[in-house]
PDB file of C-alpha atoms in Angstrom:
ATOM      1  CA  UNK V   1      46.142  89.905 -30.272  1.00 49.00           C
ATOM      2  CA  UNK V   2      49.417  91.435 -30.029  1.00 52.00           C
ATOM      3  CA  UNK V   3      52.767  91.065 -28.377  1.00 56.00           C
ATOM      4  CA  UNK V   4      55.944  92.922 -27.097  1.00 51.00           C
ATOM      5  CA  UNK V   5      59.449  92.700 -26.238  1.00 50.00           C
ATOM      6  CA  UNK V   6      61.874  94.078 -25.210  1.00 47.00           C
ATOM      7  CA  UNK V   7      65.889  93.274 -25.135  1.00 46.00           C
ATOM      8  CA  UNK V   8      68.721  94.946 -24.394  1.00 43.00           C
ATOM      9  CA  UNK V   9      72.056  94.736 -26.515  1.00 42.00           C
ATOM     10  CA  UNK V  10      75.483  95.040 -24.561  1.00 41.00           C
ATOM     11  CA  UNK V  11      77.748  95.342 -27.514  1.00 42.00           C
ATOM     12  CA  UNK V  12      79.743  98.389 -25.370  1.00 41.00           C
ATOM     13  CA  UNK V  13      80.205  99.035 -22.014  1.00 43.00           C
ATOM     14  CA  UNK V  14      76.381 100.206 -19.753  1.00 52.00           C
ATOM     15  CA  UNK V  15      78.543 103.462 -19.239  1.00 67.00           C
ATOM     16  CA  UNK V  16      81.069 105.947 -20.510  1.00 81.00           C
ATOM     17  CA  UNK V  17      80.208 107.994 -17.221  1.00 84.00           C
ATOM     18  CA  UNK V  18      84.580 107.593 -16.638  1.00 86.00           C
ATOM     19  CA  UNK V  19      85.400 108.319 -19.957  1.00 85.00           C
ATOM     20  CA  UNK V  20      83.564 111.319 -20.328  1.00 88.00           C
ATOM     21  CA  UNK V  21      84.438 112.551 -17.091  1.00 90.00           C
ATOM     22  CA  UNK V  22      88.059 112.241 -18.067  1.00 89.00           C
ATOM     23  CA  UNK V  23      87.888 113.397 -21.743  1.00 88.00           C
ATOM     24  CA  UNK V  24      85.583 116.629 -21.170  1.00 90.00           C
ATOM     25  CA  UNK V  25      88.575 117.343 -17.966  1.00 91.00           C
ATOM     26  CA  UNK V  26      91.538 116.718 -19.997  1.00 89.00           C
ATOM     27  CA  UNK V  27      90.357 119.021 -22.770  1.00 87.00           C
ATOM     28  CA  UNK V  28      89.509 122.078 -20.684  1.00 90.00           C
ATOM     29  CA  UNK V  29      92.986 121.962 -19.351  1.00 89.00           C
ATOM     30  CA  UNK V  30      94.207 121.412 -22.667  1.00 87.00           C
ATOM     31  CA  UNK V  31      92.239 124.282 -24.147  1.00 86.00           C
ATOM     32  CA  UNK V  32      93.918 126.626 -21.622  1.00 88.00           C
ATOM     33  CA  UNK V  33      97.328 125.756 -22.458  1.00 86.00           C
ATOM     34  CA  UNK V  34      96.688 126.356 -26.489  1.00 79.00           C
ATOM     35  CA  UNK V  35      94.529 129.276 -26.345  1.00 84.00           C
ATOM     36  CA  UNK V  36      97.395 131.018 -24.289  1.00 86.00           C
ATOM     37  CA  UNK V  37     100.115 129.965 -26.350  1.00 83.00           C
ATOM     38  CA  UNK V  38      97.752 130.543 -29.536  1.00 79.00           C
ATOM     39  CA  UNK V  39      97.751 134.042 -28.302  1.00 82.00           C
ATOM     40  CA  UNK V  40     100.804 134.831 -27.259  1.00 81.00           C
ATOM     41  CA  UNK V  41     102.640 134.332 -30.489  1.00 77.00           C
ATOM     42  CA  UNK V  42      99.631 134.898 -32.668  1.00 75.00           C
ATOM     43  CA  UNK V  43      98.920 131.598 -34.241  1.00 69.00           C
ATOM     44  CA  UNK V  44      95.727 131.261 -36.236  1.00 66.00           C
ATOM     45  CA  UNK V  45      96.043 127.043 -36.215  1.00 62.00           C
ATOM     46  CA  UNK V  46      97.073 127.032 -32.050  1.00 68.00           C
ATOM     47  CA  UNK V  47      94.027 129.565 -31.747  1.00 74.00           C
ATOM     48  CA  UNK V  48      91.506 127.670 -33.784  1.00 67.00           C
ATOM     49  CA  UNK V  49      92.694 124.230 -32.413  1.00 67.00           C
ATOM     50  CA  UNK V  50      92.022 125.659 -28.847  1.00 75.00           C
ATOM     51  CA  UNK V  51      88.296 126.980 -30.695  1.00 71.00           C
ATOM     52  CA  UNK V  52      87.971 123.425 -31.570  1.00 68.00           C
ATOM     53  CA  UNK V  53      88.914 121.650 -28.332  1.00 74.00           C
ATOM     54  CA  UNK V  54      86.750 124.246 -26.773  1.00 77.00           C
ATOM     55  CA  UNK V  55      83.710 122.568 -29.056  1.00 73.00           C
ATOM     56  CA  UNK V  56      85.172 119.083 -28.528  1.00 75.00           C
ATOM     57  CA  UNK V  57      84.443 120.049 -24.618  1.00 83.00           C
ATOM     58  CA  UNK V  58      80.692 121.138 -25.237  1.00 80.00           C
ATOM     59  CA  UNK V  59      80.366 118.088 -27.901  1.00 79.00           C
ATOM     60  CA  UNK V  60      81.655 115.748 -24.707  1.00 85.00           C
ATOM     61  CA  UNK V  61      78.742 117.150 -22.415  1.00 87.00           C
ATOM     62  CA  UNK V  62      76.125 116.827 -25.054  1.00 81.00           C
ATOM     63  CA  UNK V  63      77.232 113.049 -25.703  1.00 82.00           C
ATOM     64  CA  UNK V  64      77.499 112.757 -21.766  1.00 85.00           C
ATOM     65  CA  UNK V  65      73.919 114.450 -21.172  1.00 85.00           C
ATOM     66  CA  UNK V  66      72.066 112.564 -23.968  1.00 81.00           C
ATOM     67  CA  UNK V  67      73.767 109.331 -22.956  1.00 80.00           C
ATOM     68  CA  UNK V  68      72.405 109.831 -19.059  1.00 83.00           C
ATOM     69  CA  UNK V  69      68.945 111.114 -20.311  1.00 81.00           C
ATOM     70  CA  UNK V  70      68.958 107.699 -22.307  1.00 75.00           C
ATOM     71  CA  UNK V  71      69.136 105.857 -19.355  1.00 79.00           C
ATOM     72  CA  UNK V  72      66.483 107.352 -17.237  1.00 81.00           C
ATOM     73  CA  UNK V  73      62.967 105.053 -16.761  1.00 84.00           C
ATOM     74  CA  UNK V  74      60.177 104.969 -18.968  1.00 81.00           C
ATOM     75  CA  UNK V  75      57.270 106.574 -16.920  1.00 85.00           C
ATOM     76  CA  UNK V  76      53.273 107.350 -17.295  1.00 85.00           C
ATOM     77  CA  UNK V  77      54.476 110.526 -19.477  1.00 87.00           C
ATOM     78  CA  UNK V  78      57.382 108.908 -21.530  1.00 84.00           C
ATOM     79  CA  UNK V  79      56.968 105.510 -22.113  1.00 80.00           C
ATOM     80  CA  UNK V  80      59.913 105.077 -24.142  1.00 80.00           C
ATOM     81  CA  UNK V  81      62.322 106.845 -21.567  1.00 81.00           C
ATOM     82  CA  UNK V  82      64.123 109.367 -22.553  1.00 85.00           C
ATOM     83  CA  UNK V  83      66.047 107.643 -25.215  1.00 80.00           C
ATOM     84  CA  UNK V  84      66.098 109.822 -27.945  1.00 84.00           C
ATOM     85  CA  UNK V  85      67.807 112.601 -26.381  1.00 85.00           C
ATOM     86  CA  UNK V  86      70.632 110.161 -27.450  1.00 82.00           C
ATOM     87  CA  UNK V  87      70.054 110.998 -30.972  1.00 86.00           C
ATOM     88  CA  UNK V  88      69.573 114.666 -30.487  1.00 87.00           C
ATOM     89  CA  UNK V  89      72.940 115.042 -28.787  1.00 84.00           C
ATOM     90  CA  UNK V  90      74.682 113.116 -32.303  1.00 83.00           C
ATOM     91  CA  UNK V  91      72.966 115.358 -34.251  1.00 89.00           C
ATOM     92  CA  UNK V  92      74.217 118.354 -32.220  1.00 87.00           C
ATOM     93  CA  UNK V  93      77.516 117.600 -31.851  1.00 80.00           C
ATOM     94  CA  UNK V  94      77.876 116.827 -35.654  1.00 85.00           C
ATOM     95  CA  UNK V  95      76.441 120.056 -36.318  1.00 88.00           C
ATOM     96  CA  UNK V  96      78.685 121.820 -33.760  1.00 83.00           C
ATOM     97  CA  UNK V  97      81.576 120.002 -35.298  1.00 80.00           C
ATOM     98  CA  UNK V  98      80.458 121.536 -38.987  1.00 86.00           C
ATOM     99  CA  UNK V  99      79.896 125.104 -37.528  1.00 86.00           C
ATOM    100  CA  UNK V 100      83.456 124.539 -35.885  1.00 79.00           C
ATOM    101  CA  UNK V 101      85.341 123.647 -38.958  1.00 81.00           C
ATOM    102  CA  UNK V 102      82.671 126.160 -41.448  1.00 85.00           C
ATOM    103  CA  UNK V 103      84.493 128.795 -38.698  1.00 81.00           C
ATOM    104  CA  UNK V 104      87.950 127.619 -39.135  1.00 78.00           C
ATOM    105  CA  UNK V 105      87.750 127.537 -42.862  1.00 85.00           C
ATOM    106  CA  UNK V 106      86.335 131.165 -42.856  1.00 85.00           C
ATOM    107  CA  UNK V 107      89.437 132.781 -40.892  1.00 79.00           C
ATOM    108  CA  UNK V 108      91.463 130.909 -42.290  1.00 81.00           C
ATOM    109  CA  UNK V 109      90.264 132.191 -45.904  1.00 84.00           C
ATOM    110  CA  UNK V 110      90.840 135.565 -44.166  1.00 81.00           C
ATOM    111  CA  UNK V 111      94.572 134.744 -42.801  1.00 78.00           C
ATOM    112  CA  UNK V 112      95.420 133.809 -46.384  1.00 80.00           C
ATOM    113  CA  UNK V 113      95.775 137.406 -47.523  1.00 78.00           C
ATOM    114  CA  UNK V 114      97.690 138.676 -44.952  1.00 73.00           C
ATOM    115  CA  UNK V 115      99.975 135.162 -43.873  1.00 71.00           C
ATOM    116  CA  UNK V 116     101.772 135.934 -40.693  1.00 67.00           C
ATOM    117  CA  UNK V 117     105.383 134.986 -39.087  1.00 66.00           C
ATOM    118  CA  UNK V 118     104.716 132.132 -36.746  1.00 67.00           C
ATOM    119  CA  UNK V 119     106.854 130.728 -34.239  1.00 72.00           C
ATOM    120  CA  UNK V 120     106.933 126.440 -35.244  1.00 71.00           C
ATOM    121  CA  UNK V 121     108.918 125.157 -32.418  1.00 82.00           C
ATOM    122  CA  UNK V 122     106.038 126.499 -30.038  1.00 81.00           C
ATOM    123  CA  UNK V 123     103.106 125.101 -32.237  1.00 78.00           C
ATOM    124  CA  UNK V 124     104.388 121.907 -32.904  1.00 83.00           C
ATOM    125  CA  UNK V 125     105.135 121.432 -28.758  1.00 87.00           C
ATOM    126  CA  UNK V 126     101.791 122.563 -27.605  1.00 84.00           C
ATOM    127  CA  UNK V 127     100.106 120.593 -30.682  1.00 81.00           C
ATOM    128  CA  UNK V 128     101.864 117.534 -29.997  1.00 88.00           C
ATOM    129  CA  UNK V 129     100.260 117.600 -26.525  1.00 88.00           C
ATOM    130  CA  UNK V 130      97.088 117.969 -28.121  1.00 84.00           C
ATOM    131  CA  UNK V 131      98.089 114.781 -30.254  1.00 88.00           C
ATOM    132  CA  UNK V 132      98.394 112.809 -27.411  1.00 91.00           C
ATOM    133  CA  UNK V 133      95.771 113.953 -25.008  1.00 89.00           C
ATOM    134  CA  UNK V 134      92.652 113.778 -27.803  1.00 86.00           C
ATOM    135  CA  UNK V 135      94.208 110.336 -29.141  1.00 91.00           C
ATOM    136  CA  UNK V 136      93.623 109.253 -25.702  1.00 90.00           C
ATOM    137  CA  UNK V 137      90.417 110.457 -25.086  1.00 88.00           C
ATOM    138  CA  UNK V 138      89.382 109.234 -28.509  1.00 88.00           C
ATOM    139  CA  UNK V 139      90.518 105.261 -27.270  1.00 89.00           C
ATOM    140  CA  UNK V 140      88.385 105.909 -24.434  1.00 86.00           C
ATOM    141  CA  UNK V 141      85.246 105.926 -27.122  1.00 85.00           C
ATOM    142  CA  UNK V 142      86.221 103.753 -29.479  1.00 82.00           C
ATOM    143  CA  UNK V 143      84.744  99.816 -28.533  1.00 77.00           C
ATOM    144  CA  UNK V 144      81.442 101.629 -28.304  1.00 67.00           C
ATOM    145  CA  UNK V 145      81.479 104.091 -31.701  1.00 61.00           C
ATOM    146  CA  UNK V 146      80.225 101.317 -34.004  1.00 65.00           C
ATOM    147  CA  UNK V 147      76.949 100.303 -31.674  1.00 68.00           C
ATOM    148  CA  UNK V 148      75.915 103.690 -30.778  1.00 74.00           C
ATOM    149  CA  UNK V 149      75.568 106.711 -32.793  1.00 74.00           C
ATOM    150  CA  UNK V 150      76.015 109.316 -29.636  1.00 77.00           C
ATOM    151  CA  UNK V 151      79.182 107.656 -28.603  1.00 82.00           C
ATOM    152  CA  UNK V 152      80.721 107.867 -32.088  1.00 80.00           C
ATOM    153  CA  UNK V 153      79.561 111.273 -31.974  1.00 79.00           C
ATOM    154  CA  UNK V 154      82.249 111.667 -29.191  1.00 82.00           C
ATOM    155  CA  UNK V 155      84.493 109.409 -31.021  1.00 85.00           C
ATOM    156  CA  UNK V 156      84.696 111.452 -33.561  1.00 81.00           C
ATOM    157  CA  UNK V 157      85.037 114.616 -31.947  1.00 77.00           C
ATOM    158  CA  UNK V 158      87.978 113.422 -30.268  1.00 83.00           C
ATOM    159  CA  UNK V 159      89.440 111.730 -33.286  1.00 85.00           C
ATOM    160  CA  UNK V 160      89.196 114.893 -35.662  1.00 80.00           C
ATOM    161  CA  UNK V 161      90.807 117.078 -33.035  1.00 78.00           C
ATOM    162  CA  UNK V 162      93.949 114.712 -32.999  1.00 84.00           C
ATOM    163  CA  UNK V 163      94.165 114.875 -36.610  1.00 81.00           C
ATOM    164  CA  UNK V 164      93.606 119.100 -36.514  1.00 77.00           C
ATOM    165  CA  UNK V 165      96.546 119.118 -34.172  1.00 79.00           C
ATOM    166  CA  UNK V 166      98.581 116.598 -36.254  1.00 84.00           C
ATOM    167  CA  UNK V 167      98.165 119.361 -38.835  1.00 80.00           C
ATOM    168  CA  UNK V 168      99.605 122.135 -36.548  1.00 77.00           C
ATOM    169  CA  UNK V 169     102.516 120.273 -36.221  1.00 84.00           C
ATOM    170  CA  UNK V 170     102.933 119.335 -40.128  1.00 84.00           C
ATOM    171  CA  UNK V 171     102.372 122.984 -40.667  1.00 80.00           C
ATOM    172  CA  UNK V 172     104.838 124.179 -38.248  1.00 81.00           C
ATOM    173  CA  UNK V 173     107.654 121.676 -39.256  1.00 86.00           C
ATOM    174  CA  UNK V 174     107.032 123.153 -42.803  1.00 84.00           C
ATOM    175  CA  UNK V 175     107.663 126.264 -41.592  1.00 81.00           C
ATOM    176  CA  UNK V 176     110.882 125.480 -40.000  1.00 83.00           C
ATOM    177  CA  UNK V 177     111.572 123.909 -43.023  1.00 84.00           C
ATOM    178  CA  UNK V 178     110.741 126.372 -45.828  1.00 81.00           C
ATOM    179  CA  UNK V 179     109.390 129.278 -44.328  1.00 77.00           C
ATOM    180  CA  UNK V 180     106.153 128.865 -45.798  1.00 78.00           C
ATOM    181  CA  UNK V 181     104.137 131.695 -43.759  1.00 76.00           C
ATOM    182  CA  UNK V 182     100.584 130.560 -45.820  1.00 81.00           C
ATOM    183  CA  UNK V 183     101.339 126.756 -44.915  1.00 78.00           C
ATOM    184  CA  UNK V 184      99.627 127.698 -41.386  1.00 75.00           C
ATOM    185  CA  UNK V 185      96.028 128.529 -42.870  1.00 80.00           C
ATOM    186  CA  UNK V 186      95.869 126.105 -45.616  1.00 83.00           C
ATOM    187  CA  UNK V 187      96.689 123.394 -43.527  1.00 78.00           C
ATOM    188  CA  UNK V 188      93.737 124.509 -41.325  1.00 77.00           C
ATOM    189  CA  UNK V 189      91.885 124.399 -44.374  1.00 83.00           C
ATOM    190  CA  UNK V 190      93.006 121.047 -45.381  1.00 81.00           C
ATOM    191  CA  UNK V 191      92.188 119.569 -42.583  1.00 76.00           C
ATOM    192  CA  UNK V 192      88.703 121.421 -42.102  1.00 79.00           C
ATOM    193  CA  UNK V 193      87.772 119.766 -45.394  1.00 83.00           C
ATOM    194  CA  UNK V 194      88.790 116.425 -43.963  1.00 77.00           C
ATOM    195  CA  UNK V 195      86.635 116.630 -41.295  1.00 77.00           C
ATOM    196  CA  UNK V 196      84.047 117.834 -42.717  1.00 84.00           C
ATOM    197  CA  UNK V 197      83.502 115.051 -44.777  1.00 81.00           C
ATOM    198  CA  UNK V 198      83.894 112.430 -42.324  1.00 76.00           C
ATOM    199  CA  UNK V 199      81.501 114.063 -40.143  1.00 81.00           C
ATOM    200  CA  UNK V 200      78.976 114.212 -42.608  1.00 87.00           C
ATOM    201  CA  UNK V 201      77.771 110.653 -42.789  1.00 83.00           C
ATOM    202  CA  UNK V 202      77.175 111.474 -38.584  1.00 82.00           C
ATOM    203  CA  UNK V 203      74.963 114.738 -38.911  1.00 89.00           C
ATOM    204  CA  UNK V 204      72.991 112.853 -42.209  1.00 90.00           C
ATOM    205  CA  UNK V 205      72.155 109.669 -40.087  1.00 87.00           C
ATOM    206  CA  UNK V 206      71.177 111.775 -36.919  1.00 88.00           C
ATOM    207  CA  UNK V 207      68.689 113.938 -38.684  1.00 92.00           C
ATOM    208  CA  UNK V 208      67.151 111.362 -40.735  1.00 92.00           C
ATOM    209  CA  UNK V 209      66.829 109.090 -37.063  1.00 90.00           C
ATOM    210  CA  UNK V 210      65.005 112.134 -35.415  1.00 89.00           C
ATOM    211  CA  UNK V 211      62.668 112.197 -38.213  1.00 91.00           C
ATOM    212  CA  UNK V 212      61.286 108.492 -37.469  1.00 89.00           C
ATOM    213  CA  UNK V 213      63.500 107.061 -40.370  1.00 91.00           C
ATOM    214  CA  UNK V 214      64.350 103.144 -40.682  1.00 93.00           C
ATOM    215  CA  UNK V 215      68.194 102.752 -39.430  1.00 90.00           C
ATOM    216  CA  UNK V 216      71.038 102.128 -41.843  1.00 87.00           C
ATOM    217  CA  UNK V 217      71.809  98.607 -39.955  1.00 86.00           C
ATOM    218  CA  UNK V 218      68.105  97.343 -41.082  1.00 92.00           C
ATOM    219  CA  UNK V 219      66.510  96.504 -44.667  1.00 94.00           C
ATOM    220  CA  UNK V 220      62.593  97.309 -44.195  1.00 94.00           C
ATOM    221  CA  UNK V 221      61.894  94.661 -47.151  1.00 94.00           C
ATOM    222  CA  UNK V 222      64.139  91.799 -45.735  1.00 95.00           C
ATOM    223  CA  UNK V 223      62.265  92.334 -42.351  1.00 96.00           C
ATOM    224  CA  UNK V 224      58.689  92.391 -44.296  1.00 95.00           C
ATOM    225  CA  UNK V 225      59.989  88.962 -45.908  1.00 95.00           C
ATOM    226  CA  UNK V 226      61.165  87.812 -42.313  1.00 95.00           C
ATOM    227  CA  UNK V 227      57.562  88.129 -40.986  1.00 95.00           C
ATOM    228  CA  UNK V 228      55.799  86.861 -44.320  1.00 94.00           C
ATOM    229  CA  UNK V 229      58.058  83.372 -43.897  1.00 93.00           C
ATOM    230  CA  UNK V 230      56.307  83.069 -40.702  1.00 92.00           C
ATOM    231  CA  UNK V 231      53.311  80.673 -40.498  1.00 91.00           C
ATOM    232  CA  UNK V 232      50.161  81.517 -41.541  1.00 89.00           C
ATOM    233  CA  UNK V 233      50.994  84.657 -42.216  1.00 91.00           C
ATOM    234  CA  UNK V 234      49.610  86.175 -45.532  1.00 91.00           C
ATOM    235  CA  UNK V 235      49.803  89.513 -45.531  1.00 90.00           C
ATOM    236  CA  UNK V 236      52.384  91.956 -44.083  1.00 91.00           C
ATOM    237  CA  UNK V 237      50.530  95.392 -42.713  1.00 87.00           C
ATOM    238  CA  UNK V 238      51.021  98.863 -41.382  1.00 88.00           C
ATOM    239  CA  UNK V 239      55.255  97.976 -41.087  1.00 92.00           C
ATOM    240  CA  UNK V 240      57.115 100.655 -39.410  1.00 93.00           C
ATOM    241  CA  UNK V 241      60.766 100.464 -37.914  1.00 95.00           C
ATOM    242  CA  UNK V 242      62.577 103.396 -36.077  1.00 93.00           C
ATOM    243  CA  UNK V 243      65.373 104.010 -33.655  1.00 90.00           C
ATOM    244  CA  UNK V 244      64.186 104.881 -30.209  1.00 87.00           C
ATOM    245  CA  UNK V 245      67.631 105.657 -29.228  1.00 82.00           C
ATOM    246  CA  UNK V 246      71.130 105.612 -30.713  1.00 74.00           C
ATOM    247  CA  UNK V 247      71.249 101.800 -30.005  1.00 73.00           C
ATOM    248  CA  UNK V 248      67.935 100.802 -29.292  1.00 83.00           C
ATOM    249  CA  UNK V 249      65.205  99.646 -32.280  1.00 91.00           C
ATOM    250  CA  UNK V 250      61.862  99.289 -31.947  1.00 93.00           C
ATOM    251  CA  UNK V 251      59.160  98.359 -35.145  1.00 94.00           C
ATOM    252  CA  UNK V 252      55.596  97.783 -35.003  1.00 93.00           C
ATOM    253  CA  UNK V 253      53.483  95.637 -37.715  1.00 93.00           C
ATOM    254  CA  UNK V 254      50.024  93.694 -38.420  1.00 91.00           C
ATOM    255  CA  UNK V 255      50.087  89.921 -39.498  1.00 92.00           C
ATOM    256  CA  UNK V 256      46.996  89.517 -41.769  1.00 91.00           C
ATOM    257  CA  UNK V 257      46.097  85.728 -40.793  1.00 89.00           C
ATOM    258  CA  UNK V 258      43.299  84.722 -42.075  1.00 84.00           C
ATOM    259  CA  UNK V 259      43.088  81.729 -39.527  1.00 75.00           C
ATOM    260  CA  UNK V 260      43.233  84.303 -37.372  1.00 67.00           C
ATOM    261  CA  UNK V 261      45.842  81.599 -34.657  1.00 75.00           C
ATOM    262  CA  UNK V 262      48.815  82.972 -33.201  1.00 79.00           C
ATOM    263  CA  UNK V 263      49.480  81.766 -29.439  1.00 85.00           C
ATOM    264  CA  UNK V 264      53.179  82.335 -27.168  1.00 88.00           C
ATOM    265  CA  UNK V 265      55.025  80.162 -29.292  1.00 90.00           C
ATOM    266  CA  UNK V 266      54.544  82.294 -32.458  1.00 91.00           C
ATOM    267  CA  UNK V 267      55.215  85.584 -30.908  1.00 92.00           C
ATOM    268  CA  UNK V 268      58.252  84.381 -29.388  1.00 92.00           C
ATOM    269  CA  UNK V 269      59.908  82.506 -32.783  1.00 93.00           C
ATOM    270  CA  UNK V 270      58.624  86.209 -34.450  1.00 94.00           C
ATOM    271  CA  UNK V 271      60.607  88.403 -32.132  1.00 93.00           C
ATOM    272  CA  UNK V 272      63.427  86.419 -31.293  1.00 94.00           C
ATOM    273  CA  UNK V 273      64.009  86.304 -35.357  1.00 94.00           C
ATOM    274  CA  UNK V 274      63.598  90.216 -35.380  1.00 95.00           C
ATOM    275  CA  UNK V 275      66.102  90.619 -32.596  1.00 92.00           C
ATOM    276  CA  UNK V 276      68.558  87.782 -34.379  1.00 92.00           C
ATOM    277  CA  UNK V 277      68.171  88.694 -37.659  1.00 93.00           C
ATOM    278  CA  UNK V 278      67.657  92.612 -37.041  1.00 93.00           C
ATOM    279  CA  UNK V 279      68.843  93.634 -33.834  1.00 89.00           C
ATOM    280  CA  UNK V 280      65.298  94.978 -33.210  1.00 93.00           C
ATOM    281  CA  UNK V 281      64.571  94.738 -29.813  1.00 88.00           C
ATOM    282  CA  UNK V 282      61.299  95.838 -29.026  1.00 91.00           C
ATOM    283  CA  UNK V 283      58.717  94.260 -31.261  1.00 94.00           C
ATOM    284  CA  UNK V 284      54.781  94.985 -31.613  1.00 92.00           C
ATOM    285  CA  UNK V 285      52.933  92.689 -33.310  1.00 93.00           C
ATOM    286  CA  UNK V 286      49.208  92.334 -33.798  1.00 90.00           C
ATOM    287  CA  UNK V 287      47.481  89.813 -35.781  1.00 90.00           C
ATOM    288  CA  UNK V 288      44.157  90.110 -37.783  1.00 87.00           C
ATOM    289  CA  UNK V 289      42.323  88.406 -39.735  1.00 82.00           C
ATOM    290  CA  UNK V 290      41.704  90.789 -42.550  1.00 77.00           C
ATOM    291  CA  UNK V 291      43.546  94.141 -42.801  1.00 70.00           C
ATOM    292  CA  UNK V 292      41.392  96.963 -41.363  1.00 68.00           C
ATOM    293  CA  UNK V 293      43.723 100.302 -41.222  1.00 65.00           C
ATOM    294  CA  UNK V 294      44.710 101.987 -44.205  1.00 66.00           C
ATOM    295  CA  UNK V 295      48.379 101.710 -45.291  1.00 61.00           C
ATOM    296  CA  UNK V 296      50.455 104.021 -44.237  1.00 61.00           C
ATOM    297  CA  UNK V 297      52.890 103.878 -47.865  1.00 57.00           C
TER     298      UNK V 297
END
């Protein structure tokens, strides 16, 4: 005998269709404006923020492409959907975000031997826009970052590029300041590392969900425990919990009962506790009365 559910969980908005619209719009106009500026007066932290905004733009459509993939119904060839394209879009826009900065710390390395003259009036103007613009896009993501890996994805985008173009301006009003021509490449380097490091957790977590792993948010042996508490249930068999999406959960498992009795009633106390306790929402179960497949640990 066996059973399934499924449940959705509406911690965030159904869709960030507006936000992303918005976000990936603002930032190609906003990439325009710095790249020209970034040019004209030859600024290697105006010219790499634009670089950046330019990946913040591709990270947006990834995050907008897995997140309408997600949503398109299971059929006879995908029965899950396409959910996990979800995932795959985190994992590629943390890895574009670490190729983006990995460039940014490598000319900037370069600039460092030969510092340049640099005009901080006009970088601290055109970064300030950039300031307010990816702060705003960033808001746009933010009640749905800590439910869904692929929005936080964007979340983070966003949020990073505000703090590379706080940076410009920081470097620039040191400039004006003290004339510090190498303050415009280690700043970019500063803040590189910053990133970097924050975005690390993001790329770890996608990679090890593509892979079938268990999800941070759930502890395999407190969910094993869960489904031993139930009654009659002896043994715990074949367990195995994995994200079908960024912020959907599905596990599978065999109840050894030797009684061999499980009717609605049980199913429905075991899966409502695995979407309580767990936020699992698509449970498998299948009960037998001795355990007949080999483990898979």
């Amino acid at each position: 005998m066996s059973a399934g559910h499924g449940h959705d969980h509406d911690h965030a908005p159904a869709s960030f269709n507006r936000a992303f619209a918005i976000g990936i719009g603002l930032n190609i106009v906003f990439v325009a404006i710095e790249a020209f500026y970034g040019w004209k007066i030859n600024s290697l932290a105006l010219l790499a923020d634009a670089g950046h905004n330019l990946s913040d733009v591709a990270g947006l459509v990834l995050a907008w492409g897995g997140a309408l993939a997600g949503k398109l119904k299971p059929n006879a060839r995908h029965t899950y959907g396409w959910q996990r394209a979800s995932i795959l879009a985190a994992f590629a826009n943390a890895l574009l975000l670490l190729v983006a900065m990995g460039s940014l710390v490598w000319e900037a390395v370069h600039r460092l031997a030969a510092p340049q003259a640099m005009e901080g009036v006009t970088i601290m103007a055109v970064a300030g826009v950039g300031i307010v613009i990816n702060t705003a896009t960033a808001l746009l993501f933010m009640r749905g970052r800590e439910h869904d890996m692929n929005i936080r994805g964007a979340f983070l985008h966003m949020a990073a590029d505000a703090l590379v173009s706080l940076g410009v301006v920081l470097g620039g009003a040191l400039y004006l300041w003290q004339g510090w021509q190498w303050i415009d490449p280690v700043m970019s380097v500063l803040i590189a590392a910053v990133i970097i490091v924050g975005t690390w957790g993001l790329f770890r977590q996608s990679l090890h969900l593509l892979f079938d792993g268990v999800p941070d948010s759930v502890d395999l042996n407190a969910v094993r425990d869960c489904l031993l508490a139930l009654p009659g249930v002896q043994r715990v068999h074949d367990l195995h919990v994995w994200a079908m999406g960024t912020s959907q959960i599905a596990m599978t498992a065999h109840l050894v009962m030797p009684a061999g009795q499980a009717d609605d009633a049980f199913y429905r106390e075991a899966t409502r506790q695995m979407d309580d306790k767990f936020e699992i929402g698509h449970v498998t179960l299948q009960v037998v009365r001795e355990p007949f497949t080999k483990p898979c640990e």
